[in-house]
CSV table of C-alpha atoms in Angstrom, one decimal:
chain,number,residue,atom,x,y,z
I,1099,MET,CA,86.7,-66.8,24.7
I,1100,ASP,CA,85.4,-69.5,26.9
I,1101,ALA,CA,87.5,-70.4,29.8
I,1102,THR,CA,86.9,-74.1,29.1
I,1103,PRO,CA,88.0,-75.4,25.7
I,1104,SER,CA,85.0,-76.5,23.8
I,1105,ILE,CA,86.9,-78.9,21.4
I,1106,ARG,CA,89.1,-81.8,22.4
I,1107,VAL,CA,91.8,-82.7,19.9
I,1108,ILE,CA,94.3,-85.5,19.4
I,1109,LEU,CA,97.2,-84.5,17.3
I,1110,ALA,CA,99.2,-87.0,15.3
I,1111,ASP,CA,102.4,-86.1,13.5
I,1112,ASP,CA,105.8,-87.7,13.5
I,1113,HIS,CA,107.6,-84.4,13.9
I,1114,GLN,CA,107.6,-83.1,17.5
I,1115,VAL,CA,108.4,-79.6,16.5
I,1116,VAL,CA,105.4,-79.5,14.2
I,1117,ARG,CA,103.1,-80.9,16.9
I,1118,HIS,CA,104.4,-78.3,19.4
I,1119,GLY,CA,103.7,-75.5,17.0
I,1120,ILE,CA,100.2,-76.6,16.1
I,1121,LYS,CA,99.4,-77.3,19.8
I,1122,GLN,CA,100.4,-73.8,20.7
I,1123,PHE,CA,98.2,-72.0,18.3
I,1124,LEU,CA,95.2,-74.4,18.8
I,1125,SER,CA,95.5,-73.9,22.6
I,1126,ALA,CA,95.7,-70.1,22.2
I,1127,ALA,CA,92.4,-70.4,20.3
I,1128,GLY,CA,90.7,-72.3,23.1
I,1129,ILE,CA,91.1,-75.8,21.5
I,1130,ALA,CA,92.5,-78.4,23.8
I,1131,VAL,CA,95.1,-80.9,22.5
I,1132,ILE,CA,94.5,-83.7,25.0
I,1133,ALA,CA,97.0,-86.2,23.5
I,1134,GLU,CA,99.8,-86.4,20.9
I,1135,ALA,CA,100.8,-89.3,18.7
I,1136,GLU,CA,104.1,-89.7,16.8
I,1137,ASN,CA,102.9,-92.6,14.6
I,1138,GLY,CA,99.6,-94.0,13.3
I,1139,GLU,CA,99.4,-97.0,15.6
I,1140,GLN,CA,99.7,-94.7,18.6
I,1141,ALA,CA,97.1,-92.4,17.1
I,1142,ILE,CA,94.5,-95.2,16.8
I,1143,HIS,CA,95.2,-96.2,20.4
I,1144,LEU,CA,94.8,-92.6,21.7
I,1145,ILE,CA,91.6,-92.0,19.7
I,1146,GLU,CA,90.0,-95.2,21.1
I,1147,GLN,CA,91.2,-94.3,24.6
I,1148,HIS,CA,90.2,-90.6,24.7
I,1149,ARG,CA,87.4,-90.4,22.1
I,1150,PRO,CA,88.3,-86.8,21.1
I,1151,ASP,CA,86.0,-84.5,19.2
I,1152,VAL,CA,88.6,-84.1,16.4
I,1153,ALA,CA,91.7,-86.0,15.3
I,1154,VAL,CA,94.3,-84.0,13.3
I,1155,LEU,CA,96.4,-86.4,11.3
I,1156,ASP,CA,99.5,-86.1,9.2
I,1157,ILE,CA,99.5,-88.4,6.1
I,1158,GLN,CA,103.1,-89.6,6.2
I,1159,MET,CA,103.6,-91.3,9.6
I,1160,PRO,CA,105.4,-94.5,10.8
I,1161,VAL,CA,103.4,-97.7,11.2
I,1162,TYR,CA,100.1,-96.4,9.7
I,1163,SER,CA,99.6,-93.4,7.5
I,1164,GLY,CA,97.0,-90.8,8.5
I,1165,ILE,CA,94.8,-92.2,5.7
I,1166,GLU,CA,95.0,-95.7,7.2
I,1167,VAL,CA,94.3,-94.3,10.6
I,1168,ALA,CA,91.1,-92.7,9.2
I,1169,ARG,CA,90.1,-96.0,7.6
I,1170,ARG,CA,90.4,-97.9,10.8
I,1171,VAL,CA,88.6,-95.2,12.9
I,1172,ARG,CA,85.7,-95.2,10.4
I,1173,ALA,CA,85.6,-99.0,10.4
I,1174,LYS,CA,85.2,-98.9,14.1
I,1175,GLY,CA,82.3,-96.5,13.8
I,1176,LEU,CA,83.8,-93.9,16.1
I,1177,PRO,CA,81.9,-90.6,15.8
I,1178,ILE,CA,85.1,-88.4,15.6
I,1179,GLY,CA,85.9,-85.6,13.2
I,1180,LEU,CA,89.0,-86.4,11.1
I,1181,LEU,CA,91.1,-83.7,9.7
I,1182,ILE,CA,94.2,-84.3,7.5
I,1183,LEU,CA,96.9,-81.7,7.9
I,1184,THR,CA,99.7,-82.4,5.5
I,1185,ALA,CA,102.3,-81.1,3.1
I,1186,TYR,CA,101.1,-83.5,0.4
I,1187,ASP,CA,98.5,-82.2,-2.1
I,1188,ASP,CA,98.8,-84.9,-4.8
I,1189,ASP,CA,95.5,-86.0,-6.3
I,1190,PRO,CA,95.8,-89.7,-5.2
I,1191,PHE,CA,96.3,-88.6,-1.6
I,1192,ILE,CA,93.2,-86.3,-1.7
I,1193,MET,CA,91.0,-89.0,-3.1
I,1194,ALA,CA,92.4,-91.7,-0.8
I,1195,ALA,CA,91.7,-89.4,2.2
I,1196,LEU,CA,88.1,-88.7,1.1
I,1197,GLU,CA,87.5,-92.4,0.4
I,1198,ALA,CA,88.8,-93.2,3.9
I,1199,GLY,CA,86.1,-90.9,5.3
I,1200,VAL,CA,88.0,-87.8,6.5
I,1201,ASN,CA,86.1,-84.6,7.1
I,1202,GLY,CA,88.7,-82.2,6.0
I,1203,PHE,CA,92.0,-81.8,4.1
I,1204,VAL,CA,94.2,-78.8,4.8
I,1205,LEU,CA,97.8,-78.1,3.8
I,1206,LYS,CA,100.5,-77.2,6.3
I,1207,THR,CA,101.1,-74.1,4.3
I,1208,ALA,CA,97.7,-72.7,5.4
I,1209,ASP,CA,97.5,-69.8,7.8
I,1210,MET,CA,97.1,-70.5,11.5
I,1211,GLU,CA,93.5,-69.1,11.4
I,1212,GLU,CA,92.7,-71.4,8.5
I,1213,ILE,CA,93.8,-74.4,10.4
I,1214,ILE,CA,91.9,-73.3,13.5
I,1215,ASP,CA,88.8,-72.7,11.4
I,1216,ALA,CA,89.2,-76.1,9.9
I,1217,VAL,CA,89.3,-77.8,13.3
I,1218,ARG,CA,86.1,-75.9,14.3
I,1219,ALA,CA,84.4,-76.7,11.0
I,1220,VAL,CA,85.1,-80.5,11.3
I,1221,HIS,CA,83.9,-80.4,14.9
I,1222,GLU,CA,80.6,-78.9,13.7
I,1223,GLY,CA,80.1,-81.7,11.2
I,1224,LYS,CA,81.2,-79.6,8.2
I,1225,SER,CA,84.0,-80.1,5.8
I,1226,ALA,CA,87.2,-78.2,5.7
I,1227,LEU,CA,89.0,-78.1,2.4
I,1228,ASP,CA,92.0,-76.0,1.7
I,1229,PRO,CA,91.1,-73.5,-1.1
I,1230,GLU,CA,94.0,-74.8,-3.1
I,1231,ILE,CA,92.6,-78.4,-2.8
I,1232,LEU,CA,89.2,-77.8,-4.5
I,1233,PRO,CA,90.4,-77.7,-8.1
I,1234,LYS,CA,92.5,-80.8,-7.5
I,1235,LEU,CA,89.6,-82.5,-5.8
I,1236,MET,CA,87.4,-81.9,-8.8
I,1237,ARG,CA,90.0,-83.2,-11.2
I,1238,ALA,CA,90.5,-86.3,-8.9
I,1239,VAL,CA,86.8,-87.0,-8.8
I,1240,ALA,CA,86.5,-86.6,-12.5
I,1241,ALA,CA,89.4,-89.0,-13.0
I,1242,SER,CA,88.1,-91.6,-10.5
I,1243,HIS,CA,84.5,-91.5,-11.7
I,1244,GLU,CA,83.6,-91.9,-15.3
I,1245,VAL,CA,81.1,-89.1,-14.8
I,1246,LYS,CA,78.1,-90.1,-16.9
I,1247,LYS,CA,75.3,-88.0,-18.3
I,1248,THR,CA,72.7,-90.1,-16.5
I,1249,VAL,CA,72.7,-91.6,-13.0
I,1250,GLU,CA,69.8,-93.0,-11.0
I,1251,PRO,CA,67.7,-89.9,-10.4
I,1252,LEU,CA,67.7,-88.3,-7.0
I,1253,THR,CA,64.2,-87.8,-5.4
I,1254,GLU,CA,63.0,-84.3,-4.6
I,1255,ARG,CA,63.7,-85.0,-0.9
I,1256,GLU,CA,67.2,-86.3,-1.7
I,1257,MET,CA,68.0,-83.2,-3.7
I,1258,GLU,CA,66.8,-81.0,-0.7
I,1259,VAL,CA,69.1,-83.0,1.6
I,1260,LEU,CA,72.0,-82.7,-0.9
I,1261,GLN,CA,71.5,-79.0,-1.4
I,1262,ALA,CA,71.5,-78.5,2.4
I,1263,THR,CA,74.6,-80.6,2.7
I,1264,ALA,CA,76.4,-78.4,0.1
I,1265,ARG,CA,75.5,-75.4,2.2
I,1266,GLY,CA,77.4,-76.8,5.2
I,1267,LEU,CA,74.5,-77.9,7.4
I,1268,THR,CA,74.8,-80.8,9.8
I,1269,ASN,CA,72.3,-83.7,9.9
I,1270,LYS,CA,70.6,-82.1,12.8
I,1271,ALA,CA,70.2,-78.7,11.1
I,1272,ILE,CA,69.0,-80.4,7.9
I,1273,GLY,CA,66.4,-82.4,9.9
I,1274,LEU,CA,65.1,-79.3,11.6
I,1275,MET,CA,64.9,-77.4,8.3
I,1276,LEU,CA,63.1,-80.2,6.5
I,1277,GLY,CA,61.0,-81.4,9.5
I,1278,ILE,CA,62.5,-84.9,9.6
I,1279,SER,CA,64.6,-86.8,12.1
I,1280,ASP,CA,68.4,-87.0,12.1
I,1281,ARG,CA,68.1,-90.8,11.3
I,1282,THR,CA,65.9,-90.0,8.3
I,1283,VAL,CA,68.5,-87.5,7.0
I,1284,GLN,CA,71.2,-90.1,7.5
I,1285,GLY,CA,69.1,-92.6,5.4
I,1286,HIS,CA,68.7,-90.1,2.6
I,1287,LEU,CA,72.4,-89.4,2.6
I,1288,ARG,CA,73.1,-93.1,2.4
I,1289,ARG,CA,70.9,-93.4,-0.7
I,1290,ILE,CA,72.5,-90.3,-2.2
I,1291,PHE,CA,76.0,-91.9,-1.7
I,1292,GLU,CA,74.8,-95.1,-3.4
I,1293,LYS,CA,73.3,-93.2,-6.4
I,1294,LEU,CA,76.3,-91.0,-6.9
I,1295,ASN,CA,78.9,-93.7,-6.1
I,1296,ALA,CA,80.4,-91.4,-3.4
I,1297,ALA,CA,82.2,-92.4,-0.3
I,1298,SER,CA,81.7,-89.2,1.6
I,1299,ARG,CA,79.6,-86.1,1.9
I,1300,THR,CA,82.2,-83.9,0.2
I,1301,GLU,CA,82.6,-86.4,-2.7
I,1302,ALA,CA,78.8,-86.6,-3.1
I,1303,VAL,CA,78.6,-82.8,-3.4
I,1304,VAL,CA,81.5,-82.5,-5.8
I,1305,THR,CA,80.2,-85.4,-8.0
I,1306,ALA,CA,76.8,-83.8,-8.1
I,1307,SER,CA,78.5,-80.6,-9.3
I,1308,GLN,CA,80.3,-82.5,-12.0
I,1309,LEU,CA,76.9,-83.9,-13.1
I,1310,GLY,CA,75.4,-80.4,-13.1
I,1311,LEU,CA,73.0,-81.1,-10.2
I,1312,LEU,CA,74.6,-78.5,-7.9
I,1313,ASN,CA,76.8,-75.4,-8.1
I,1314,LEU,CA,79.7,-75.6,-5.7
I,1315,PRO,CA,80.2,-72.6,-3.4
I,1316,THR,CA,82.7,-70.1,-4.7
I,1317,SER,CA,83.9,-68.7,-1.4
I,1318,HIS,CA,86.0,-70.4,1.3
I,1319,GLU,CA,82.8,-72.2,2.4
I,1320,THR,CA,83.1,-75.9,1.5
I,1321,PRO,CA,80.7,-78.8,1.5
I,1322,PRO,CA,80.6,-80.8,4.8
I,1323,ASP,CA,81.7,-84.3,5.2
């Protein structure tokens, strides 16, 4: 294990005991919790101040919910990984979180190792979805999109980018694989989002699966966000 933690995290939860427990096992894994927030307003302030690698957010918090924090962070264009860690797994919460631009959604009932892995995945630009969430996510996407037989076709290059996205590759890795720049990858993803009416990488992959364009991974690997 590296002596210097490689990932800087802000932890937002209105229960001090929960924050303490999460901080302990993240720290033991070499992940530094650099600041803690007990409400959404404080979380936004600390994120702006410290610019962490990852913000771990509860959904139900005073002032602003974790979902509202995610919306505001994304609106500011801050390049921070956002992980929802919550006890709530209702379909509307899942979809609202994805639409807000979170990179992961994990339940508090998950094992410590799963939460640690989720933080690391989000830091790497991947998605982290609790295995119990994926069926709910697919139902939620199906309910929110009237999934049609035909959409504006994806180009061959867009399909290559989408397939690489579903495998968990970051923009940089996709660019290296396809011989294009990170900026070009980002442009392809923007067009993919528009064509699939998706608000995030995860939603794009799940929607493409609903349309029969992709097969979702069957293991614990999940599409990045």
